Coordinates of C-alpha atoms (C1' of nucleotides) in Angstrom, one line a residue:
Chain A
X1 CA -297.3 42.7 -52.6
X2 CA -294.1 43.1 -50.0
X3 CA -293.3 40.8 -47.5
X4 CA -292.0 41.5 -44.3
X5 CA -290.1 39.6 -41.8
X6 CA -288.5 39.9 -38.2
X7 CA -285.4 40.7 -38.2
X8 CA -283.2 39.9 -35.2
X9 CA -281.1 42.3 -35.8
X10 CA -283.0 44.9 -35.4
X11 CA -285.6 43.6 -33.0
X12 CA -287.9 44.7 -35.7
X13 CA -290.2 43.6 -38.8
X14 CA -288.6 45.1 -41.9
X15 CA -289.1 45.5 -45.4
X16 CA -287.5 42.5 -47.3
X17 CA -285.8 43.7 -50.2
X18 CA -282.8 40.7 -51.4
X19 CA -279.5 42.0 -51.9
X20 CA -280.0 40.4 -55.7
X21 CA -283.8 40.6 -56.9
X22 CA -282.7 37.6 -59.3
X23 CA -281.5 35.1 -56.7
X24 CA -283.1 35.3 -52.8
X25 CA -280.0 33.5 -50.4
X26 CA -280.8 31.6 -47.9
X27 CA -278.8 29.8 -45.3
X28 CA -280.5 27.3 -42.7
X29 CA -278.6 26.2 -39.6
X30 CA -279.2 22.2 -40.3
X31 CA -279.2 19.5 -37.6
X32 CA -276.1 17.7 -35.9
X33 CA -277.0 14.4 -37.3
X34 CA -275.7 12.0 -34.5
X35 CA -279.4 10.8 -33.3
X36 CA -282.6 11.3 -34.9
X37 CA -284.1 14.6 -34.6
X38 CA -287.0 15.2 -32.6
X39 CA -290.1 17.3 -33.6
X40 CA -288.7 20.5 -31.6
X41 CA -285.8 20.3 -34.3
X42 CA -287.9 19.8 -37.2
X43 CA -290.0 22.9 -36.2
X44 CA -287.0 24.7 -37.4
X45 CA -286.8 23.1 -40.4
X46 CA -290.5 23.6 -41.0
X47 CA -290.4 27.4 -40.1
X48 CA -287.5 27.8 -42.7
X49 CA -289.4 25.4 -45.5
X50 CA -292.2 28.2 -45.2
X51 CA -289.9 30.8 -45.3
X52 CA -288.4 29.6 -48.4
X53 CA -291.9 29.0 -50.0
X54 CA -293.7 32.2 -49.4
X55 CA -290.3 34.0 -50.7
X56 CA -290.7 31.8 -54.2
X57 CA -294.7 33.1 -54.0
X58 CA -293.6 36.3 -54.4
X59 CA -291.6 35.1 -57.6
X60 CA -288.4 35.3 -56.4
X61 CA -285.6 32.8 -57.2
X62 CA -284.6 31.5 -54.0
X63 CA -280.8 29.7 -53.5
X64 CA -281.3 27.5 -50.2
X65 CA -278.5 26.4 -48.3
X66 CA -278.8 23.6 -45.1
X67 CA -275.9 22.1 -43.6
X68 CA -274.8 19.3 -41.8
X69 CA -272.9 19.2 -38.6
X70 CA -271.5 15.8 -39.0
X71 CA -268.3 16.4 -36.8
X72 CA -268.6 17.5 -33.3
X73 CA -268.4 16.6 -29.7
X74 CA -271.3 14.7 -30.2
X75 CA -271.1 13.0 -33.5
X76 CA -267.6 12.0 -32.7
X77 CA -268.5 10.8 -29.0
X78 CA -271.6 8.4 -30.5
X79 CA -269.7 7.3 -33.3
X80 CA -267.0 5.8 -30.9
X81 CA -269.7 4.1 -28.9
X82 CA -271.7 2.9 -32.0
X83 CA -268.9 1.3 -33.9
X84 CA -266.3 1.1 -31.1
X85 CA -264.2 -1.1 -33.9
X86 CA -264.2 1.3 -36.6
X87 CA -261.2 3.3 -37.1
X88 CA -262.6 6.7 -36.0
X89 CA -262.8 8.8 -39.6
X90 CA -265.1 5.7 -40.7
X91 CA -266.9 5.2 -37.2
X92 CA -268.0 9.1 -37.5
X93 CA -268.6 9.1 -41.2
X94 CA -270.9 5.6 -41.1
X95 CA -272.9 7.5 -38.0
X96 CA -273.3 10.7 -39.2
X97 CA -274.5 9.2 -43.1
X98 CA -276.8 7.2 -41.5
X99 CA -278.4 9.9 -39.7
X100 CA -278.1 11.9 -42.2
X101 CA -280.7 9.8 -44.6
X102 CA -282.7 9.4 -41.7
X103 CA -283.2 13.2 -41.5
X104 CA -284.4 14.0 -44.9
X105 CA -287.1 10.8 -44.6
X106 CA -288.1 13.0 -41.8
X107 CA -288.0 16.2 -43.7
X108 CA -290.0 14.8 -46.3
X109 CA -292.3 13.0 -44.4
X110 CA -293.2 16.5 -42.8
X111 CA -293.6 18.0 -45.8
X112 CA -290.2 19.8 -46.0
X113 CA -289.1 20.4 -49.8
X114 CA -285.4 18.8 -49.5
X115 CA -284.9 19.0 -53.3
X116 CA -285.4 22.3 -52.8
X117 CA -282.3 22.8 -50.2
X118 CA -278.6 22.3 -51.3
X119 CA -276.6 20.6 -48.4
X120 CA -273.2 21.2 -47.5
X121 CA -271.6 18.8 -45.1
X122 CA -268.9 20.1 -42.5
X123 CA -267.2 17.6 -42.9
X124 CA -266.4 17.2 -46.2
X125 CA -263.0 17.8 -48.0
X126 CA -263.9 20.9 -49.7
X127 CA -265.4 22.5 -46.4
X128 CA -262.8 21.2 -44.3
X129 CA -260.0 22.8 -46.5
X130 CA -262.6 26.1 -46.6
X131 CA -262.3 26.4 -43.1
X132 CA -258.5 25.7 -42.8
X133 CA -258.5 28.8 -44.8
X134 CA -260.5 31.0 -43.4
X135 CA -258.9 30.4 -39.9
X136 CA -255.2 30.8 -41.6
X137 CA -256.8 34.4 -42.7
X138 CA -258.1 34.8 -39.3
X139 CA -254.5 34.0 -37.9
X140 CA -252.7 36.6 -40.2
X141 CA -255.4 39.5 -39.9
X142 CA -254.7 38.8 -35.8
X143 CA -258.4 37.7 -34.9
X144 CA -256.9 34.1 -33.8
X145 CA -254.5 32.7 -32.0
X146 CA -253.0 29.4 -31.0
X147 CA -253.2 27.6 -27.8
X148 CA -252.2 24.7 -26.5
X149 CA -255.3 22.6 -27.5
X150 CA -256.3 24.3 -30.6
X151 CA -256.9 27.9 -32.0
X152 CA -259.0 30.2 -30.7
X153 CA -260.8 33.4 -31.7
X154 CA -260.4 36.7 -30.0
X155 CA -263.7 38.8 -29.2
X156 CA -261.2 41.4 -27.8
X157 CA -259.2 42.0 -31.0
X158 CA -262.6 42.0 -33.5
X159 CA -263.8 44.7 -31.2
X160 CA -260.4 46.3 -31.5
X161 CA -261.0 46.2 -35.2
X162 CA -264.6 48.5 -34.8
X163 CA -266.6 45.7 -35.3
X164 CA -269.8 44.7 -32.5
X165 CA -269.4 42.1 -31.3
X166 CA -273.0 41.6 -29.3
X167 CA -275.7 42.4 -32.6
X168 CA -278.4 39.9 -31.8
X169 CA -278.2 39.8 -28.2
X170 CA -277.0 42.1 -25.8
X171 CA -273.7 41.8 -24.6
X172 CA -272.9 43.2 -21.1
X173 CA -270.2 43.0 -18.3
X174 CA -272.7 41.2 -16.1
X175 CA -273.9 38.2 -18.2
X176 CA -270.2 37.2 -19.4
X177 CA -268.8 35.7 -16.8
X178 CA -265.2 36.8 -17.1
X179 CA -263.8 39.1 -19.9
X180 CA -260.3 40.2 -18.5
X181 CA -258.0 40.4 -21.3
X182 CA -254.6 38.3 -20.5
X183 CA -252.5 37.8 -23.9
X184 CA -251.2 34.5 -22.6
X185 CA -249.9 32.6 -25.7
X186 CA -251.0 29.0 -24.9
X187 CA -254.4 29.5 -22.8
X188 CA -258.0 30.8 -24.2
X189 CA -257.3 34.5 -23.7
X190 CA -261.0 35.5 -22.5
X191 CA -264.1 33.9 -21.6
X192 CA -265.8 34.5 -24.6
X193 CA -263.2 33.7 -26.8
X194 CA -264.3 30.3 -29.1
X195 CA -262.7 27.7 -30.5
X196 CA -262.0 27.8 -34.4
X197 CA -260.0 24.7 -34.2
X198 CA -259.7 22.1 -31.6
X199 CA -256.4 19.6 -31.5
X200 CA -257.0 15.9 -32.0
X201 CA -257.6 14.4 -29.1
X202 CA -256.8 10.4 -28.4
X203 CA -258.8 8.7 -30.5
X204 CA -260.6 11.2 -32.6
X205 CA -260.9 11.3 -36.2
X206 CA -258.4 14.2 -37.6
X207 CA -257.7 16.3 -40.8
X208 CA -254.3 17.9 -40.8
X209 CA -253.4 21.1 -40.1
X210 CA -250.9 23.4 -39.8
X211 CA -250.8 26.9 -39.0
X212 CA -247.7 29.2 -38.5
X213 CA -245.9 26.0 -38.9
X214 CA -247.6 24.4 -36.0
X215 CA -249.0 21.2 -36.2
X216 CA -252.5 21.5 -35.5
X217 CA -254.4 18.1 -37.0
X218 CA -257.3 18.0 -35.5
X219 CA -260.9 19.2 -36.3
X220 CA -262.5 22.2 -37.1
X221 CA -264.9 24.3 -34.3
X222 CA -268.7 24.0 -34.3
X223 CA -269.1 28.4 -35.5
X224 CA -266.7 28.2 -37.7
X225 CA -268.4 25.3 -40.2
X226 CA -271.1 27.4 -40.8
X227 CA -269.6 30.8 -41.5
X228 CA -267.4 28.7 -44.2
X229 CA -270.5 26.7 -45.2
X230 CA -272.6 30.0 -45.7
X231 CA -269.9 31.3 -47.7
X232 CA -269.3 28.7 -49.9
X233 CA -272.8 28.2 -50.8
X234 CA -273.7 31.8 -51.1
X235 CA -270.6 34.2 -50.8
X236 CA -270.8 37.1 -48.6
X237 CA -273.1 38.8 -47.4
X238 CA -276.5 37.0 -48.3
X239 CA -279.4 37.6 -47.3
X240 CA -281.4 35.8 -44.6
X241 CA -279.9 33.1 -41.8
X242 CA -282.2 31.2 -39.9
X243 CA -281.6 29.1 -37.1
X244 CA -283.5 27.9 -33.5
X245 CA -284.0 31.2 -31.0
X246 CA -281.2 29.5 -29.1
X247 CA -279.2 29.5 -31.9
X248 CA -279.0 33.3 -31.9
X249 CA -276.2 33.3 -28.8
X250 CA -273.2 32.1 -29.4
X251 CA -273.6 30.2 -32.6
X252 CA -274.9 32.9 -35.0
X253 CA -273.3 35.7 -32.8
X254 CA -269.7 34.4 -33.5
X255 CA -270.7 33.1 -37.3
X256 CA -271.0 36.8 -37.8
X257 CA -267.6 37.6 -35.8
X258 CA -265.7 35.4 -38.0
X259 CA -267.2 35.8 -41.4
X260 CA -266.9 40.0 -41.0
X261 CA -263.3 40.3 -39.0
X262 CA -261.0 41.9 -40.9
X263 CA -263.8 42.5 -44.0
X264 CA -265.0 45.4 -45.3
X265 CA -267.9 45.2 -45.6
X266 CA -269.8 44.6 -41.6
X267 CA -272.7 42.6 -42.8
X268 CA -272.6 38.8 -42.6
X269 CA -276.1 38.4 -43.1
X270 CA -279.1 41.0 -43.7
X271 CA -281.9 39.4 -41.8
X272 CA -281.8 36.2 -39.3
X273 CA -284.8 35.1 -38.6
X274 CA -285.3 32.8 -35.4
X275 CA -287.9 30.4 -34.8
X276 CA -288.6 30.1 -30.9
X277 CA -289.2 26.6 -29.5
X278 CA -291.6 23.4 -29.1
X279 CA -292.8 23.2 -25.4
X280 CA -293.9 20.1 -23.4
X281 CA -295.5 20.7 -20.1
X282 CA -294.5 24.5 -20.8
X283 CA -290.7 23.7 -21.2
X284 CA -288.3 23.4 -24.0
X285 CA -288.1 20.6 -26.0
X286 CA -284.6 19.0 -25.7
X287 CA -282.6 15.6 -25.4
X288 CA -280.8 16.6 -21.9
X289 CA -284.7 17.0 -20.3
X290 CA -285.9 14.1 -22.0
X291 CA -289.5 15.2 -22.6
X292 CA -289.1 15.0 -27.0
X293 CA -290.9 12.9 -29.4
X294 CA -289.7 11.8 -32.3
X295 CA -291.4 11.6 -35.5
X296 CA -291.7 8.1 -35.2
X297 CA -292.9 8.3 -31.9
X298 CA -296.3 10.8 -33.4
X299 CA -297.0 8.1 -36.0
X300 CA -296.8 5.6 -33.5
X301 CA -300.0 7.5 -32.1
X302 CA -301.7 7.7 -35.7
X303 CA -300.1 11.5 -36.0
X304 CA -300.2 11.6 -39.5
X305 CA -296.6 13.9 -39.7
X306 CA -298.3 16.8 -42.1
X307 CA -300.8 17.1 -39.0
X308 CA -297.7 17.8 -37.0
X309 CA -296.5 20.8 -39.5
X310 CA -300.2 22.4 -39.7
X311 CA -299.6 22.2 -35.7
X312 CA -296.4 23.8 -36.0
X313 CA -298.1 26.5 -38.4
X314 CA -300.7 27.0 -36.1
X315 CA -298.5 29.1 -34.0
X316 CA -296.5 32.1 -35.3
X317 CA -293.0 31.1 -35.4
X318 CA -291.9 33.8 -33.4
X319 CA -294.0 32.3 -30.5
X320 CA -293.2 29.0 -29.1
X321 CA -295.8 26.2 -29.7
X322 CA -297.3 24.2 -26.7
X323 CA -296.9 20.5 -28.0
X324 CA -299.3 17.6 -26.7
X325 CA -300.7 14.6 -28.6
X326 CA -304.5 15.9 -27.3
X327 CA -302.9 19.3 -29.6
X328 CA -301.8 17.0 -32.3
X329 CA -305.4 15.3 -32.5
X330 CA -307.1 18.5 -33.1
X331 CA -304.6 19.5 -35.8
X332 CA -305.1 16.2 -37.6
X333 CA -308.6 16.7 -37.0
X334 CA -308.0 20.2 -39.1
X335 CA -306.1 18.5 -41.4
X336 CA -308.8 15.4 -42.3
X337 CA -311.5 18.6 -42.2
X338 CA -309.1 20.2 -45.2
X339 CA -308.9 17.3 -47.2
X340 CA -312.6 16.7 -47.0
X341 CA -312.5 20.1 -49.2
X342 CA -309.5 19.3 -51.1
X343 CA -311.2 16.3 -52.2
X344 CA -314.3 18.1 -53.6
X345 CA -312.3 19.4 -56.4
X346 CA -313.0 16.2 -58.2
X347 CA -316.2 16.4 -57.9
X348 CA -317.1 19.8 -59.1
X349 CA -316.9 21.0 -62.6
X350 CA -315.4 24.0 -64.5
X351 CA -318.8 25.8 -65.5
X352 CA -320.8 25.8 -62.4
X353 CA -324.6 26.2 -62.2
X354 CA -325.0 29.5 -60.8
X355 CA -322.4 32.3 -60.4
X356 CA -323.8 33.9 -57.3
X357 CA -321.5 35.9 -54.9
X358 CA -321.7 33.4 -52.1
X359 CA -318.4 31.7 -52.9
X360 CA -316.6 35.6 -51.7
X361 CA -314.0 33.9 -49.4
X362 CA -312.9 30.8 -51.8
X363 CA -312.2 33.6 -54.4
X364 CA -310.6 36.3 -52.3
X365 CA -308.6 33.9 -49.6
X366 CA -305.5 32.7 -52.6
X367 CA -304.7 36.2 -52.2
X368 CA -305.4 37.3 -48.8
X369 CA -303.5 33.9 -48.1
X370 CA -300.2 35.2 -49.5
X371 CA -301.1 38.3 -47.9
X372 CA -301.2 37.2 -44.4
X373 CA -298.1 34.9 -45.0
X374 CA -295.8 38.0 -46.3
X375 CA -296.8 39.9 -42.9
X376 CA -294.1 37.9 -41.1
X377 CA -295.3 34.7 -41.8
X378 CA -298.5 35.0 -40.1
X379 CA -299.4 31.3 -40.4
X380 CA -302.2 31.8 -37.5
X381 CA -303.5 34.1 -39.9
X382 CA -303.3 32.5 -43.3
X383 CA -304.7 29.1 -41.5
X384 CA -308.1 31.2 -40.3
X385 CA -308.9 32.2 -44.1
X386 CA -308.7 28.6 -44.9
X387 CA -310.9 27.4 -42.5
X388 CA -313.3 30.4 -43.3
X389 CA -313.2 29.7 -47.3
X390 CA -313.6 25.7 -46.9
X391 CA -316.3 26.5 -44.2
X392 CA -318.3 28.3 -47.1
X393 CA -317.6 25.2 -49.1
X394 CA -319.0 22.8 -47.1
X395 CA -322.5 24.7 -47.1
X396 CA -322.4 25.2 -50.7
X397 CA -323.9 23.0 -53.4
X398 CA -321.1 20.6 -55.7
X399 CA -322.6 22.4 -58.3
X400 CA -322.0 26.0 -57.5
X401 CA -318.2 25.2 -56.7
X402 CA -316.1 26.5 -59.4
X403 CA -313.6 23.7 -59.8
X404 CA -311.3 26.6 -60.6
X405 CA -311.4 29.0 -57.9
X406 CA -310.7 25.9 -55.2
X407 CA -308.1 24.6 -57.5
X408 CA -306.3 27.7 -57.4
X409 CA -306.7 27.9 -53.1
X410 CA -305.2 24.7 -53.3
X411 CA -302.2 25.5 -55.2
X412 CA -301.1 28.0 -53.0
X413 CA -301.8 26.3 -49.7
X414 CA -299.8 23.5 -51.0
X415 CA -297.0 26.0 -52.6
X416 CA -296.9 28.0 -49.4
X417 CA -298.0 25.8 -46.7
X418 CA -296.6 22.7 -48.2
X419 CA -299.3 20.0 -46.6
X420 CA -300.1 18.3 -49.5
X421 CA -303.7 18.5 -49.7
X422 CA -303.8 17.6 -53.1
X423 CA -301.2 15.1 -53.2
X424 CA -302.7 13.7 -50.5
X425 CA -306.5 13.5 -51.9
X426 CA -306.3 11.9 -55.0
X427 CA -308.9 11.1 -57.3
X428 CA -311.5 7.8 -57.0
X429 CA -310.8 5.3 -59.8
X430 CA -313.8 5.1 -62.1
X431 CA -315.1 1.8 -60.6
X432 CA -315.3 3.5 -57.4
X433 CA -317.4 6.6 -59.3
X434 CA -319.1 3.6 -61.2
X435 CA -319.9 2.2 -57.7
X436 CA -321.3 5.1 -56.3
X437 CA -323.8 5.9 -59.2
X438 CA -325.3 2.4 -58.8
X439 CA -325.4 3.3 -55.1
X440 CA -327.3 6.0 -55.6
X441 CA -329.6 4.3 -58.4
X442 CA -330.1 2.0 -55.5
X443 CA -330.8 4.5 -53.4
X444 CA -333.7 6.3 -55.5
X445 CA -335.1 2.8 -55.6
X446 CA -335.1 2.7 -52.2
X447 CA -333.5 -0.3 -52.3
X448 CA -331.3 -0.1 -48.8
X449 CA -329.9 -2.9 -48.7
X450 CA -328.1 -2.7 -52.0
X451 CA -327.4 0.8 -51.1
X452 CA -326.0 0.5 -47.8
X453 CA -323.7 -2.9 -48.8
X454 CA -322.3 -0.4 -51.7
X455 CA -321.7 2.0 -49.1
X456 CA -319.5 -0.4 -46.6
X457 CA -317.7 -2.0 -50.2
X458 CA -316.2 1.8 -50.8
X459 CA -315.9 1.9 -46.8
X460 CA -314.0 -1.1 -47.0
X461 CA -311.9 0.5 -50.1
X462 CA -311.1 4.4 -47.5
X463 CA -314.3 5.9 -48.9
X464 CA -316.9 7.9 -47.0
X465 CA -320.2 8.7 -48.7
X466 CA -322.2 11.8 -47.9
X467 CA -325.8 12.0 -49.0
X468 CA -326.4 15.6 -49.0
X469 CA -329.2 17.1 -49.9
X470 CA -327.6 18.0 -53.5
X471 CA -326.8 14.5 -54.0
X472 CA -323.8 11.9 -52.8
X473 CA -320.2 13.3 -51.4
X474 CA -317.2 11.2 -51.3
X475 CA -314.6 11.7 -49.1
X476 CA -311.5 10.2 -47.7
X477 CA -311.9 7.9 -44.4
X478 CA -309.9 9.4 -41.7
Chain B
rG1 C1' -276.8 37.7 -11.1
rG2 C1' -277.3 39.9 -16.5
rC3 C1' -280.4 40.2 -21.0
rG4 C1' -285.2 38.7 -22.9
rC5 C1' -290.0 36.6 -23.5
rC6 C1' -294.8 34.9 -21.9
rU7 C1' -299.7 34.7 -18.9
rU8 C1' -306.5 35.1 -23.7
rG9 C1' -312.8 30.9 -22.6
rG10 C1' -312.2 22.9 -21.6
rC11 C1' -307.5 22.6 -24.8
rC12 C1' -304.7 25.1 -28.7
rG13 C1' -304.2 29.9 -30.5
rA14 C1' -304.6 35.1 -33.3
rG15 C1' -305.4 40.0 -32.2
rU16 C1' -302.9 44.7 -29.9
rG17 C1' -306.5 51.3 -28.2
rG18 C1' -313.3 51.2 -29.9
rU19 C1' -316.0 46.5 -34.5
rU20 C1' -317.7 38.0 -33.7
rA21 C1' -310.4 35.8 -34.9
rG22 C1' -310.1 30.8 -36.0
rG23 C1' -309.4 25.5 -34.8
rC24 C1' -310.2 21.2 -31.7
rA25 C1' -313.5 19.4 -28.0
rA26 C1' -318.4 19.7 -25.5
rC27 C1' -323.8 20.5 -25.0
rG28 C1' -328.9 21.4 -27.2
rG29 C1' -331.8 21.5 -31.7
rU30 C1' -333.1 20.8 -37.2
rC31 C1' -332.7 17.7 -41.2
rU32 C1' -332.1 12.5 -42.6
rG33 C1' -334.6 5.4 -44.8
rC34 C1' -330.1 4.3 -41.5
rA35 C1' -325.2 6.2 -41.0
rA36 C1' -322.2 10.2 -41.8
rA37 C1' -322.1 15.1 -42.8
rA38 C1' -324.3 19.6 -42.9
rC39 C1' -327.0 23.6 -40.8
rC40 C1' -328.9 26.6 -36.4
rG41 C1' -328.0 27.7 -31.3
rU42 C1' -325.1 27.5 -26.6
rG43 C1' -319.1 29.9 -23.4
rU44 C1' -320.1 36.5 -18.3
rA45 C1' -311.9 35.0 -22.4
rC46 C1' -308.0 38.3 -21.9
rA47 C1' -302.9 36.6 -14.4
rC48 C1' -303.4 40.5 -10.4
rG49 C1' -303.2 45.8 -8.6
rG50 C1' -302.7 50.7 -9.9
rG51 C1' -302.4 54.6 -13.8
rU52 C1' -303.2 57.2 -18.8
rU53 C1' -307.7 57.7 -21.9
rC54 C1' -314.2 59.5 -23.8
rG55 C1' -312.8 54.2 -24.2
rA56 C1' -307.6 49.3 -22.4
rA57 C1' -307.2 42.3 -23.4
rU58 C1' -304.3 46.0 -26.3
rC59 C1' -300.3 51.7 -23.7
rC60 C1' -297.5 52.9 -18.8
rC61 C1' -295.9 51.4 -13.7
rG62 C1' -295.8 47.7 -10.1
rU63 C1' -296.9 42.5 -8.3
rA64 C1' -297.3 37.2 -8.9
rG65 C1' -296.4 33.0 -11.6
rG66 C1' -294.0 30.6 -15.8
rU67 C1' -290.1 30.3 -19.2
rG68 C1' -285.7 31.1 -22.7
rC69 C1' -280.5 32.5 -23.4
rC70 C1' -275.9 33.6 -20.8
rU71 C1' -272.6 25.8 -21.6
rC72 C1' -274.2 21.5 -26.5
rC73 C1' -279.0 22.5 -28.3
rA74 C1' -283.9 23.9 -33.7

RNA sequence: GGCGCCUUGGCCGAGUGGUUAGGCAACGGUCUGCAAAACCGUGUACACGGGUUCGAAUCCCGUAGGUGCCUCCA
């Protein structure tokens, strides 16, 4: 079993082989948590969740790292109008906690593993003092300097140093607008150039700073938290960084210019692996066009929010995913179809009556599952043997279902797919089972009026029956 | 302007040189005490124009349309 993943790069699907076959690294660029996230951010979060559980199929111990950007232009700017009469350190920190909680609900709610993630905050004291740091190394190896407004990071000098500066996207004369080098003292030498520390500006919460014995209190630079997050969860380099496609330029582009200037070693991180976006009407996803949903808004139109993550894994990550509540009804419609057969597992047995070969797919699709998942997450892929091996189950007798076999499906569509389809399908209590063997008792009695009030009493209680041919079927009402 | 990506049947969405992807929806039928389900059947799919090839949705060139990044963005 390997597993191969996109790497961005290289532009190519490679082999992945951890730097440390005891302990996988990962690092997930995590939200700015100044509003609620809408479901074109949680895609990323999904996308990496799967990442992270089809690396622990393949029985590796995986370290998972998420931040929080919880001081920036924009946490800072909606803290001030939120709680205009908070001093500004508390304004930001109430804000950004409170979105903050509100995130993992989400990530929860969408199946996302948080106790499997460990989160660093930018802004807390040990980060903050991490990146004071790292920019005072920067400042001494001569990959920063000071300006007038804060400290900045020169492009010119880490490609002075041998280094690329340009690995995940191609950097040419024509798309940066300006990259005459002037070694002015006080200004942003080149267009490029980013900031690693801004000075405080009226009003804005501040952790001190000095550098070369200039008083810089201020804040720290959006690249610059997670090269110093990364690192202090996972040291240097680790293995995979994954992040939105528009992540890859600047963010991750100058995360990797920080953390390697001046190092040895070139490699900040082996793979990234980018998730492209969630389209409405064919176009990004985003606050500034208005056209996103929250997750509240989906179960405010009976999405159920695991319907929206098998949406999200309906498309390969690597392709963006056309979003639209008609889509999001046919993937709860999937979804209610999978927990129909997740639900039959209480109602088969462990010795089954006859041990033809019919049952082929629910045998062979655990494996082929993991399979299709370790080709670069091929989620399409992995979904289509579900749907094949729980289309063979609905033709097939209660009694020639190996409790077993399906159990075992189960498992790894909830290990690797995380939706919950056991969690989510518990079993009947025994009055109900009691109620449906009177039913049926009824039934052979022809008695239809007893039978058909038992019916609408387990109706009543979310319970469909099913009189097959083989005998009753209960299900969950959808 | 620079660097990319995309265009598949009603909708979504895999595939990527030759063999039915799949889902959701729709229509017809069988079965059924009723209901639900199930089962069977039904769709002249690969933007357009050239080229390569025994063979192209798949490779190459061009055209059209769309879209992403280059500024905060998952």
């Amino acid at each position: 079993m390997t597993l191969k993943l996109h790497n961005t790069l290289t532009k190519k699907a490679e082999l992945f082989q951890p730097l440390d076959p005891e302990l996988v690294s990962i690092y997930s660029c995590g939200p700015t948590v100044y509003d609620h996230a809408h479901i074109g951010n949680l895609s990323a979060f999904i996308t990496a969740d799967t990442l992270r559980r089809v690396i622990s199929a393949n029985n590796y111990t995986v370290k998972h790292v998420m931040n929080f950007t919880d001081v920036d232009d924009k946490t800072i700017r909606r803290s001030r109008e939120t709680y205009p009469d908070q001093e500004a350190m508390d304004a930001l920190r109430t804000l950004t906690h409170t979105y903050g909680e509100l995130f993992l609900e989400d990530m929860r709610a969408i199946g996302n593993d948080t106790d499997a993630l460990e989160f660093i905050k930018a802004a807390d004291d040990s980060t903050i003092e991490g990146m004071r740091q790292m920019i005072t190394e920067l400042h001494k190896a001569g990959f920063a300097y000071i300006a007038d407004d804060g400290v900045y990071f020169s492009i010119d000098s880490y490609k002075k140093s041998g280094k690329t500066y340009g690995q995940l996207v191609e950097i040419t004369d024509s798309n940066t607008s300006e990259q005459r080098i002037q070694n002015d003292e006080y200004d942003k030498d080149a267009a490029h150039d980013f900031a690693l520390w801004k000075k405080q500006k009226p009003s804005e919460p501040a952790w001190e700073f000095i550098l070369d014995g200039i008083d810089l209190t201020g804040r720290p630079g959006w690249h610059i938290e997670c090269s110093v997050m990364s690192h202090q969860g996972l040291g240097r380099p680790f293995d995979i960084h994954t992040g939105g496609i528009d992540l890859a330029f600047p963010h991750h582009e100058n995360e990797i210019a920080q953390s390697t200037a001046g190092q040895d070693d070139p490699t900040y991180a082996r793979m990234f692996v980018h998730n492209e976006h969630v389209l409405v009407d064919g176009k990004k996803m985003s606050k500034s066009l208005g056209n996103f949903y929250t997750l509240q808004d989906l179960i405010d139109h009976q999405v159920d929010p695991l319907a929206f993550r098998l949406l999200v894994l309906q498309s390969h990550y690597r392709k963006p995913t056309s979003f639209s509540l008609a889509n999001a009804e046919a993937a709860r419609n999937r979804l209610a179809n999978w927990r129909v057969a997740a639900a039959l597992r209480h109602q088969t047995h462990d010795t089954i009556a006859d041990d033809s070969e019919k049952k082929v797919s629910l045998r062979a699709a655990p494996h082929a599952l993991l399979e299709a998942l370790n080709d670069d997450l091929n989620t399409p892929q992995a979904l289509m043997i579900i749907d094949r091996a729980f289309a063979e189950l609905e033709s097939t007798p209660l009694a020639s279902i190996h409790r077993h076999s399906l159990s075992t499906l189960l498992d790894m569509i909830d290990s690797t797919l995380g939706l919950q389809l056991q969690s989510s399908t518990p079993d009947i209590s025994d009055d109900q089972k009691q109620l449906i063997l009177t039913r049926q008792r009824a039934r052979d009695d022809k008695d239809w009026r007893t039978s058909d009030t038992l019916r609408d009493t387990l109706l009543d209680q979310g319970i469909v029956i099913r009189d097959t041919s083989h005998g009753p079927v209960w299900q969950y009402a959808y």
